[in-house]
């Protein structure tokens, strides 16, 4: 990505710049928010946006519904709760930031999360996904324990909703109105 189009902190882009970059660059910019090509392309192809609210509205519409195959594909990129990704990618940095509520020094909670993750994966065949941003480790652990009681069908709906929340949160942090908006 051309460093001149990102803000100094490398975590956001002004909407005017996003509206003006070529399609491939716009796709590369949005993919770390959620790696579902149909969703990314629907947002990119609806440019230009008059404001971030319009962009987020399009993102919300494009996210409903996600297909089971899209959810499965997107899940391949999500780490377990309590396990911080070590990769130096934009998506990994977003995940590390979102999981700030998990204190790696809290051995009891991290052990309970690890055990819950194993039980969830055995039952549902995928990692436990939750919008971690703004949640404490205890809140995430409580949600994990509660969701272990769900049926696969209930979890499919919840996971798709959590993917939407994560994607919209990441997108809202990635694209800003800019100083001249």
Coordinates of N, CA, C and O in Angstrom, one line a residue:
X1 N 0.8 -1.2 0.0 CA 0.0 0.0 0.0 C 0.9 1.2 0.0 O 1.9 1.3 0.7
X2 N 0.6 2.2 -0.8 CA 1.3 3.5 -0.8 C 1.2 4.2 0.5 O 0.1 4.6 0.9
X3 N 2.3 4.4 1.2 CA 2.3 4.9 2.5 C 1.7 6.4 2.6 O 1.2 6.8 3.6
X4 N 1.8 7.1 1.4 CA 1.3 8.4 1.4 C -0.2 8.5 1.5 O -0.7 9.6 1.8
X5 N -1.0 7.5 1.3 CA -2.4 7.6 1.4 C -3.0 7.2 2.8 O -4.1 7.4 3.0
X6 N -2.1 6.7 3.7 CA -2.6 6.4 5.0 C -2.1 7.5 6.0 O -1.2 8.2 5.7
X7 N -2.9 7.7 7.1 CA -2.4 8.6 8.1 C -1.1 8.1 8.7 O -0.7 7.0 8.5
X8 N -0.5 9.0 9.5 CA 0.8 8.7 10.1 C 0.8 7.4 10.9 O 1.7 6.7 11.0
X9 N -0.4 7.1 11.6 CA -0.4 5.9 12.4 C -0.7 4.7 11.7 O -0.8 3.6 12.2
X10 N -0.8 4.7 10.3 CA -1.0 3.6 9.5 C -2.3 2.8 9.8 O -2.4 1.6 9.4
X11 N -3.2 3.4 10.5 CA -4.4 2.7 10.9 C -5.7 3.3 10.3 O -6.8 2.8 10.5
X12 N -5.6 4.4 9.6 CA -6.8 5.0 9.0 C -6.5 5.7 7.7 O -5.3 6.0 7.4
X13 N -7.5 5.9 6.9 CA -7.4 6.6 5.7 C -8.6 7.5 5.6 O -9.7 7.2 6.0
X14 N -8.4 8.7 5.0 CA -9.5 9.7 4.9 C -10.4 9.2 3.8 O -10.0 8.6 2.8
X15 N -11.7 9.5 4.0 CA -12.7 9.0 3.1 C -12.5 9.5 1.7 O -12.6 8.8 0.7
X16 N -12.0 10.8 1.6 CA -11.8 11.3 0.2 C -10.7 10.5 -0.5 O -10.8 10.3 -1.7
X17 N -9.7 10.1 0.3 CA -8.6 9.3 -0.3 C -9.2 7.9 -0.7 O -9.0 7.4 -1.8
X18 N -10.0 7.3 0.2 CA -10.6 6.0 -0.1 C -11.5 6.1 -1.4 O -11.4 5.2 -2.2
X19 N -12.2 7.2 -1.5 CA -13.1 7.4 -2.7 C -12.3 7.5 -3.9 O -12.8 7.2 -5.0
X20 N -11.0 8.0 -3.9 CA -10.3 8.3 -5.1 C -9.2 7.2 -5.5 O -8.8 7.2 -6.6
X21 N -8.9 6.3 -4.6 CA -7.9 5.3 -4.9 C -8.5 4.3 -5.9 O -9.7 4.2 -6.0
X22 N -7.6 3.6 -6.7 CA -8.1 2.7 -7.7 C -8.8 1.5 -7.0 O -8.6 1.3 -5.8
X23 N -9.6 0.7 -7.7 CA -10.4 -0.3 -7.2 C -9.5 -1.4 -6.4 O -9.8 -1.8 -5.3
X24 N -8.4 -1.8 -7.0 CA -7.5 -2.8 -6.4 C -7.0 -2.3 -5.0 O -6.9 -3.0 -4.1
X25 N -6.6 -1.0 -5.0 CA -6.1 -0.4 -3.7 C -7.2 -0.4 -2.7 O -7.0 -0.7 -1.5
X26 N -8.4 0.0 -3.1 CA -9.5 0.1 -2.2 C -9.8 -1.3 -1.6 O -10.1 -1.5 -0.4
X27 N -9.8 -2.3 -2.5 CA -10.0 -3.7 -2.0 C -9.0 -4.1 -1.0 O -9.3 -4.7 0.0
X28 N -7.7 -3.8 -1.3 CA -6.6 -4.2 -0.4 C -6.8 -3.5 1.0 O -6.5 -4.0 2.0
X29 N -7.3 -2.3 0.9 CA -7.5 -1.5 2.1 C -8.6 -2.1 3.0 O -8.4 -2.2 4.2
X30 N -9.7 -2.5 2.4 CA -10.8 -3.0 3.2 C -10.7 -4.5 3.6 O -11.3 -4.9 4.6
X31 N -9.9 -5.3 2.9 CA -9.9 -6.7 3.1 C -9.5 -7.1 4.6 O -10.1 -8.0 5.1
X32 N -8.6 -6.4 5.3 CA -8.3 -6.7 6.7 C -9.6 -6.5 7.6 O -9.6 -7.1 8.7
X33 N -10.5 -5.7 7.2 CA -11.7 -5.6 8.0 C -12.5 -6.9 8.0 O -13.1 -7.2 9.1
X34 N -12.6 -7.5 6.9 CA -13.3 -8.8 6.8 C -13.0 -9.3 5.4 O -13.3 -8.7 4.4
X35 N -12.4 -10.5 5.4 CA -11.9 -11.1 4.1 C -13.1 -11.9 3.5 O -13.0 -13.1 3.4
X36 N -14.1 -11.2 3.1 CA -15.2 -11.7 2.3 C -15.3 -10.9 1.0 O -15.7 -9.7 1.1
X37 N -14.8 -11.4 -0.1 CA -14.7 -10.7 -1.3 C -16.0 -10.0 -1.7 O -16.0 -8.8 -2.1
X38 N -17.1 -10.7 -1.6 CA -18.4 -10.1 -2.0 C -18.7 -8.8 -1.2 O -19.1 -7.8 -1.8
X39 N -18.4 -8.9 0.1 CA -18.7 -7.7 1.0 C -17.7 -6.6 0.6 O -18.2 -5.4 0.4
X40 N -16.5 -6.9 0.5 CA -15.5 -5.8 0.2 C -15.8 -5.2 -1.2 O -15.8 -3.9 -1.3
X41 N -16.1 -6.0 -2.2 CA -16.4 -5.4 -3.5 C -17.7 -4.6 -3.5 O -17.7 -3.6 -4.3
X42 N -18.7 -5.0 -2.8 CA -19.9 -4.3 -2.7 C -19.7 -2.9 -2.2 O -20.3 -1.9 -2.6
X43 N -18.8 -2.8 -1.2 CA -18.5 -1.5 -0.6 C -17.6 -0.6 -1.6 O -17.9 0.5 -1.8
X44 N -16.6 -1.2 -2.1 CA -15.7 -0.5 -3.0 C -16.4 -0.1 -4.3 O -16.3 1.1 -4.7
X45 N -17.3 -0.9 -4.8 CA -18.0 -0.6 -6.1 C -19.1 0.5 -5.9 O -19.6 1.0 -6.9
X46 N -19.5 0.8 -4.7 CA -20.5 1.8 -4.4 C -19.9 3.2 -4.2 O -20.6 4.1 -3.9
X47 N -18.6 3.3 -4.3 CA -18.0 4.6 -4.1 C -18.4 5.5 -5.2 O -18.7 5.1 -6.3
X48 N -18.4 6.8 -5.0 CA -17.9 7.6 -3.8 C -19.0 7.7 -2.8 O -20.2 7.6 -3.1
X49 N -18.5 7.9 -1.5 CA -19.4 8.1 -0.4 C -19.3 9.6 0.0 O -18.2 10.2 0.1
X50 N -20.5 10.1 0.4 CA -20.5 11.5 0.8 C -20.0 11.6 2.3 O -19.6 12.7 2.7
X51 N -20.1 10.5 3.0 CA -19.7 10.6 4.4 C -19.5 9.2 4.9 O -19.9 8.2 4.3
X52 N -18.8 9.1 6.1 CA -18.5 7.8 6.7 C -19.8 7.0 7.0 O -19.9 5.8 6.9
X53 N -20.9 7.8 7.5 CA -22.1 7.1 7.8 C -22.7 6.4 6.6 O -23.3 5.3 6.7
X54 N -22.6 7.0 5.4 CA -23.1 6.4 4.2 C -22.3 5.1 3.9 O -22.8 4.1 3.5
X55 N -20.9 5.2 4.0 CA -20.1 4.1 3.9 C -20.5 2.9 4.8 O -20.6 1.8 4.4
X56 N -20.6 3.2 6.1 CA -21.0 2.2 7.1 C -22.4 1.6 6.8 O -22.6 0.4 7.0
X57 N -23.3 2.4 6.3 CA -24.6 1.9 5.9 C -24.5 0.9 4.7 O -25.2 -0.1 4.8
X58 N -23.7 1.2 3.8 CA -23.5 0.3 2.6 C -22.8 -1.0 3.2 O -23.2 -2.1 2.8
X59 N -21.9 -0.9 4.1 CA -21.2 -2.0 4.6 C -22.2 -2.9 5.4 O -22.2 -4.1 5.3
X60 N -23.1 -2.3 6.1 CA -24.1 -3.1 6.9 C -25.0 -3.8 5.9 O -25.3 -5.0 6.1
X61 N -25.5 -3.1 4.9 CA -26.4 -3.7 3.9 C -25.7 -4.9 3.2 O -26.3 -6.0 3.0
X62 N -24.4 -4.7 2.8 CA -23.7 -5.8 2.1 C -23.4 -7.0 3.0 O -23.2 -8.1 2.5
X63 N -23.5 -6.8 4.3 CA -23.2 -7.9 5.3 C -24.4 -8.7 5.7 O -24.3 -9.6 6.4
X64 N -25.6 -8.4 5.1 CA -26.8 -9.1 5.5 C -27.4 -9.7 4.2 O -27.9 -9.0 3.4
X65 N -27.5 -11.0 4.2 CA -26.8 -11.9 5.1 C -25.5 -12.4 4.5 O -25.3 -12.3 3.3
X66 N -24.6 -12.9 5.4 CA -23.5 -13.6 4.9 C -23.9 -15.1 4.7 O -24.7 -15.6 5.4
X67 N -23.4 -15.7 3.7 CA -23.6 -17.1 3.4 C -22.8 -18.0 4.4 O -21.8 -17.5 4.9
X68 N -23.2 -19.2 4.6 CA -22.4 -20.1 5.4 C -21.0 -20.2 4.9 O -20.1 -20.3 5.7
X69 N -20.8 -20.3 3.6 CA -19.5 -20.4 3.0 C -18.7 -19.2 3.3 O -17.5 -19.3 3.5
X70 N -19.3 -18.0 3.2 CA -18.5 -16.8 3.5 C -18.1 -16.7 4.9 O -17.0 -16.3 5.3
X71 N -19.0 -17.1 5.8 CA -18.6 -17.2 7.3 C -17.5 -18.1 7.5 O -16.5 -17.8 8.2
X72 N -17.6 -19.3 6.9 CA -16.5 -20.3 7.1 C -15.2 -19.8 6.6 O -14.1 -19.9 7.2
X73 N -15.2 -19.1 5.4 CA -14.0 -18.6 4.9 C -13.4 -17.5 5.7 O -12.2 -17.5 6.0
X74 N -14.2 -16.6 6.2 CA -13.8 -15.5 7.0 C -13.2 -16.0 8.4 O -12.3 -15.4 8.9
X75 N -13.8 -17.0 8.9 CA -13.4 -17.6 10.2 C -11.9 -18.1 10.2 O -11.3 -18.1 11.2
X76 N -11.4 -18.4 9.0 CA -10.1 -18.9 8.9 C -9.0 -17.9 9.3 O -7.9 -18.2 9.6
X77 N -9.5 -16.6 9.4 CA -8.5 -15.5 9.7 C -8.6 -15.0 11.1 O -7.9 -14.1 11.5
X78 N -9.5 -15.6 11.9 CA -9.7 -15.1 13.3 C -8.9 -16.0 14.3 O -9.1 -17.2 14.3
X79 N -8.1 -15.4 15.1 CA -7.4 -16.2 16.2 C -8.4 -16.5 17.3 O -9.5 -16.0 17.4
X80 N -8.0 -17.5 18.1 CA -8.7 -17.8 19.3 C -8.7 -16.6 20.3 O -7.7 -15.9 20.4
X81 N -9.8 -16.5 21.0 CA -9.8 -15.4 22.0 C -8.8 -15.8 23.1 O -8.7 -17.0 23.5
X82 N -7.9 -14.8 23.4 CA -6.9 -15.1 24.4 C -5.5 -15.4 23.8 O -4.5 -15.4 24.4
X83 N -5.5 -15.7 22.5 CA -4.3 -15.9 21.7 C -4.1 -14.8 20.8 O -4.8 -14.6 19.8
X84 N -3.1 -14.0 21.0 CA -2.8 -12.8 20.2 C -2.0 -13.2 19.0 O -0.9 -13.9 19.1
X85 N -2.4 -12.8 17.8 CA -1.7 -13.2 16.6 C -0.3 -12.5 16.6 O -0.2 -11.3 17.0
X86 N 0.7 -13.1 16.1 CA 2.0 -12.6 16.1 C 2.4 -12.0 14.7 O 3.4 -11.3 14.6
X87 N 1.6 -12.3 13.7 CA 1.9 -11.8 12.4 C 1.9 -10.2 12.4 O 1.3 -9.6 13.2
X88 N 2.6 -9.7 11.4 CA 2.7 -8.2 11.3 C 1.8 -7.7 10.2 O 2.3 -6.9 9.4
X89 N 0.6 -8.2 10.2 CA -0.3 -7.7 9.1 C -1.3 -6.7 9.8 O -1.4 -6.6 11.0
X90 N -2.0 -6.0 8.9 CA -3.0 -5.1 9.4 C -4.1 -5.8 10.2 O -4.5 -5.4 11.3
X91 N -4.5 -6.9 9.7 CA -5.6 -7.7 10.3 C -5.1 -8.2 11.7 O -5.9 -8.2 12.7
X92 N -3.9 -8.7 11.8 CA -3.3 -9.1 13.1 C -3.3 -8.0 14.1 O -3.6 -8.1 15.3
X93 N -2.8 -6.8 13.6 CA -2.8 -5.6 14.5 C -4.1 -5.2 15.0 O -4.3 -4.9 16.2
X94 N -5.2 -5.3 14.1 CA -6.5 -5.0 14.5 C -7.0 -6.0 15.6 O -7.6 -5.6 16.6
X95 N -6.7 -7.3 15.4 CA -7.1 -8.3 16.4 C -6.4 -8.1 17.7 O -7.0 -8.3 18.8
X96 N -5.1 -7.8 17.7 CA -4.4 -7.6 19.0 C -5.0 -6.4 19.7 O -5.2 -6.5 20.9
X97 N -5.3 -5.4 19.0 CA -6.0 -4.2 19.7 C -7.3 -4.6 20.2 O -7.7 -4.2 21.4
X98 N -8.1 -5.3 19.5 CA -9.5 -5.7 19.9 C -9.4 -6.6 21.1 O -10.3 -6.6 22.0
X99 N -8.4 -7.4 21.3 CA -8.3 -8.3 22.4 C -7.5 -7.7 23.6 O -7.1 -8.4 24.5
X100 N -7.5 -6.4 23.6 CA -6.7 -5.8 24.7 C -7.3 -6.1 26.1 O -6.6 -6.0 27.1
X101 N -8.6 -6.5 26.2 CA -9.2 -6.8 27.4 C -8.8 -8.1 28.0 O -9.2 -8.4 29.2
X102 N -8.0 -8.9 27.3 CA -7.5 -10.2 27.8 C -6.1 -9.9 28.3 O -5.2 -9.7 27.6
X103 N -5.9 -10.0 29.6 CA -4.6 -9.9 30.3 C -3.9 -11.2 30.2 O -4.3 -12.1 30.9
X104 N -2.8 -11.3 29.5 CA -2.0 -12.5 29.4 C -1.5 -13.0 30.8 O -1.1 -14.1 31.0
X105 N -1.4 -12.1 31.7 CA -0.9 -12.4 33.0 C -1.9 -13.0 33.9 O -1.6 -13.4 35.0
X106 N -3.2 -12.9 33.5 CA -4.3 -13.5 34.3 C -4.4 -15.0 34.0 O -5.2 -15.4 33.1
X107 N -3.6 -15.8 34.6 CA -3.5 -17.2 34.3 C -4.8 -17.9 34.4 O -5.1 -18.8 33.6
X108 N -5.6 -17.6 35.4 CA -6.9 -18.3 35.6 C -7.8 -18.1 34.5 O -8.4 -19.0 33.9
X109 N -8.0 -16.8 34.1 CA -8.9 -16.5 33.0 C -8.4 -17.0 31.7 O -9.1 -17.6 30.9
X110 N -7.1 -16.8 31.4 CA -6.6 -17.3 30.1 C -6.7 -18.9 30.0 O -7.0 -19.4 29.0
X111 N -6.5 -19.6 31.1 CA -6.7 -21.0 31.1 C -8.1 -21.4 30.9 O -8.4 -22.3 30.1
X112 N -9.1 -20.6 31.5 CA -10.5 -20.9 31.3 C -10.9 -20.6 29.9 O -11.7 -21.4 29.3
X113 N -10.3 -19.6 29.3 CA -10.6 -19.2 27.9 C -10.0 -20.4 27.0 O -10.7 -20.8 26.0
X114 N -8.8 -20.8 27.3 CA -8.2 -21.9 26.4 C -9.1 -23.2 26.5 O -9.4 -23.8 25.5
X115 N -9.5 -23.5 27.7 CA -10.4 -24.7 27.9 C -11.7 -24.5 27.1 O -12.2 -25.4 26.5
X116 N -12.3 -23.3 27.3 CA -13.6 -23.0 26.6 C -13.4 -23.1 25.1 O -14.3 -23.6 24.4
X117 N -12.3 -22.5 24.6 CA -12.0 -22.6 23.2 C -12.0 -24.0 22.7 O -12.5 -24.3 21.6
X118 N -11.3 -24.9 23.4 CA -11.2 -26.3 23.0 C -12.6 -26.9 23.0 O -12.9 -27.6 22.0
X119 N -13.4 -26.7 24.0 CA -14.7 -27.3 24.0 C -15.6 -26.7 22.9 O -16.3 -27.5 22.3
X120 N -15.5 -25.4 22.6 CA -16.2 -24.8 21.5 C -15.8 -25.4 20.2 O -16.7 -25.8 19.4
X121 N -14.5 -25.6 20.0 CA -14.1 -26.1 18.7 C -14.5 -27.6 18.5 O -14.8 -28.0 17.4
X122 N -14.5 -28.3 19.6 CA -14.9 -29.7 19.5 C -16.4 -29.8 19.2 O -16.8 -30.6 18.4
X123 N -17.2 -28.9 19.8 CA -18.6 -28.9 19.5 C -19.0 -28.4 18.2 O -19.9 -28.9 17.5
X124 N -18.4 -27.2 17.8 CA -18.9 -26.5 16.6 C -17.9 -26.6 15.4 O -18.3 -26.2 14.3
X125 N -16.7 -27.1 15.6 CA -15.8 -27.3 14.5 C -15.2 -26.0 13.9 O -14.7 -26.0 12.8
X126 N -15.1 -25.0 14.8 CA -14.5 -23.7 14.4 C -14.1 -22.9 15.7 O -14.6 -23.3 16.7
X127 N -13.3 -21.9 15.5 CA -12.9 -21.1 16.6 C -14.1 -20.3 17.1 O -15.0 -20.0 16.4
X128 N -14.1 -20.0 18.4 CA -15.1 -19.2 19.1 C -14.8 -17.7 18.6 O -13.7 -17.2 18.7
X129 N -15.9 -17.1 18.1 CA -15.7 -15.7 17.6 C -16.6 -14.8 18.3 O -17.8 -15.1 18.5
X130 N -16.1 -13.7 18.8 CA -16.8 -12.7 19.5 C -16.2 -11.4 19.2 O -15.0 -11.3 19.0
X131 N -17.0 -10.3 19.1 CA -16.5 -9.0 19.0 C -15.8 -8.7 20.3 O -16.5 -8.4 21.3
X132 N -14.5 -8.7 20.4 CA -13.7 -8.6 21.6 C -13.6 -7.1 22.0 O -13.5 -6.8 23.2
X133 N -13.6 -6.2 21.1 CA -13.3 -4.8 21.4 C -14.4 -4.3 22.4 O -15.6 -4.5 22.2
X134 N -13.9 -3.7 23.4 CA -14.7 -3.1 24.5 C -15.2 -4.1 25.5 O -16.0 -3.8 26.4
X135 N -14.8 -5.4 25.4 CA -15.2 -6.4 26.3 C -14.1 -6.9 27.2 O -13.0 -7.0 26.7
X136 N -14.4 -7.1 28.4 CA -13.3 -7.7 29.3 C -13.2 -9.2 29.1 O -14.1 -9.8 28.5
X137 N -12.1 -9.7 29.6 CA -11.9 -11.2 29.4 C -13.0 -11.9 30.1 O -13.5 -12.9 29.6
X138 N -13.5 -11.4 31.3 CA -14.5 -12.1 32.0 C -15.8 -12.1 31.2 O -16.6 -13.1 31.2
X139 N -16.1 -11.0 30.5 CA -17.3 -10.9 29.7 C -17.2 -11.9 28.5 O -18.2 -12.6 28.2
X140 N -16.1 -12.0 27.9 CA -15.9 -12.9 26.8 C -16.0 -14.3 27.3 O -16.6 -15.2 26.6
X141 N -15.4 -14.6 28.4 CA -15.5 -16.0 29.0 C -16.9 -16.3 29.3 O -17.4 -17.4 29.0
X142 N -17.7 -15.4 29.9 CA -19.1 -15.6 30.2 C -19.9 -15.9 28.9 O -20.7 -16.8 28.9
X143 N -19.6 -15.2 27.8 CA -20.3 -15.4 26.6 C -19.9 -16.7 26.0 O -20.8 -17.5 25.5
X144 N -18.7 -17.1 26.1 CA -18.2 -18.4 25.6 C -18.9 -19.5 26.3 O -19.4 -20.4 25.7
X145 N -19.0 -19.4 27.6 CA -19.6 -20.5 28.4 C -21.1 -20.6 28.0 O -21.7 -21.7 27.9
X146 N -21.8 -19.4 27.9 CA -23.2 -19.4 27.5 C -23.4 -20.0 26.1 O -24.3 -20.8 25.9
X147 N -22.5 -19.6 25.2 CA -22.7 -20.1 23.8 C -22.4 -21.5 23.6 O -22.9 -22.2 22.7
X148 N -21.7 -22.2 24.5 CA -21.5 -23.6 24.5 C -22.8 -24.4 24.6 O -22.9 -25.5 24.3
X149 N -23.8 -23.7 25.2 CA -25.1 -24.4 25.3 C -26.0 -24.3 24.1 O -27.1 -24.9 24.0
X150 N -25.6 -23.5 23.1 CA -26.4 -23.3 21.9 C -26.3 -24.5 20.9 O -25.4 -25.4 21.0
X151 N -27.3 -24.5 20.0 CA -27.3 -25.5 18.9 C -26.4 -24.9 17.8 O -26.1 -23.7 17.8
X152 N -25.9 -25.8 16.9 CA -25.1 -25.3 15.8 C -25.9 -24.2 15.0 O -25.3 -23.2 14.5
X153 N -27.2 -24.4 14.8 CA -28.0 -23.4 14.1 C -28.0 -22.0 14.8 O -27.8 -21.0 14.2
X154 N -28.1 -22.0 16.1 CA -28.1 -20.8 16.9 C -26.7 -20.1 16.8 O -26.6 -18.9 16.6
X155 N -25.7 -20.9 16.8 CA -24.3 -20.4 16.7 C -24.1 -19.8 15.3 O -23.4 -18.8 15.2
X156 N -24.6 -20.5 14.3 CA -24.4 -19.9 12.9 C -24.9 -18.5 12.8 O -24.2 -17.6 12.3
X157 N -26.0 -18.2 13.4 CA -26.6 -16.9 13.4 C -25.8 -15.9 14.2 O -25.5 -14.8 13.8
X158 N -25.4 -16.3 15.4 CA -24.6 -15.5 16.3 C -23.2 -15.2 15.6 O -22.8 -14.0 15.6
X159 N -22.6 -16.2 15.1 CA -21.2 -16.0 14.5 C -21.3 -15.0 13.3 O -20.5 -14.1 13.2
X160 N -22.3 -15.1 12.5 CA -22.5 -14.2 11.4 C -22.7 -12.7 11.9 O -22.1 -11.8 11.4
X161 N -23.5 -12.6 13.0 CA -23.7 -11.3 13.6 C -22.4 -10.7 14.2 O -22.1 -9.5 14.1
X162 N -21.6 -11.6 14.8 CA -20.3 -11.2 15.4 C -19.4 -10.7 14.3 O -18.7 -9.7 14.4
X163 N -19.3 -11.4 13.2 CA -18.5 -11.0 12.0 C -18.9 -9.7 11.5 O -18.1 -8.8 11.2
X164 N -20.2 -9.4 11.4 CA -20.7 -8.1 11.0 C -20.2 -7.0 11.9 O -19.8 -6.0 11.5
X165 N -20.4 -7.3 13.3 CA -20.0 -6.3 14.2 C -18.5 -6.0 14.1 O -18.1 -4.8 14.2
X166 N -17.7 -7.0 14.0 CA -16.2 -6.9 13.9 C -15.9 -6.1 12.6 O -15.1 -5.1 12.7
X167 N -16.5 -6.4 11.5 CA -16.2 -5.8 10.3 C -16.6 -4.3 10.3 O -15.8 -3.4 9.9
X168 N -17.7 -4.0 10.8 CA -18.2 -2.6 10.9 C -17.3 -1.8 11.9 O -17.0 -0.6 11.6
X169 N -16.9 -2.4 13.0 CA -16.1 -1.7 13.9 C -14.7 -1.4 13.3 O -14.2 -0.3 13.4
X170 N -14.1 -2.4 12.6 CA -12.9 -2.2 12.0 C -12.9 -1.2 10.9 O -12.1 -0.3 10.7
X171 N -14.0 -1.2 10.1 CA -14.2 -0.2 9.0 C -14.3 1.2 9.6 O -13.7 2.1 9.0
X172 N -15.1 1.3 10.6 CA -15.3 2.7 11.2 C -13.9 3.2 11.8 O -13.7 4.4 11.8
X173 N -13.1 2.3 12.2 CA -11.7 2.8 12.7 C -10.8 3.0 11.5 O -9.8 3.7 11.7
X174 N -11.0 2.4 10.4 CA -10.1 2.5 9.3 C -10.3 3.7 8.4 O -9.4 4.4 8.0
X175 N -11.6 4.1 8.2 CA -11.9 5.2 7.3 C -12.4 6.4 8.1 O -13.4 6.2 8.9
X176 N -11.8 7.5 7.9 CA -12.2 8.7 8.7 C -12.7 9.8 7.8 O -12.4 9.8 6.6
X177 N -13.5 10.7 8.3 CA -14.0 11.8 7.5 C -12.9 12.7 7.0 O -13.0 13.2 5.9
X178 N -11.9 12.9 7.7 CA -10.8 13.7 7.3 C -11.0 15.1 7.9 O -12.0 15.5 8.4
X179 N -10.0 15.9 7.7 CA -10.0 17.3 8.3 C -10.8 18.3 7.5 O -11.3 19.3 8.1
X180 N -11.0 18.0 6.3 CA -11.8 18.9 5.4 C -13.2 18.6 5.2 O -13.9 19.1 4.4
X181 N -13.7 17.5 5.9 CA -15.1 17.0 5.8 C -16.1 18.0 6.4 O -15.8 18.7 7.3

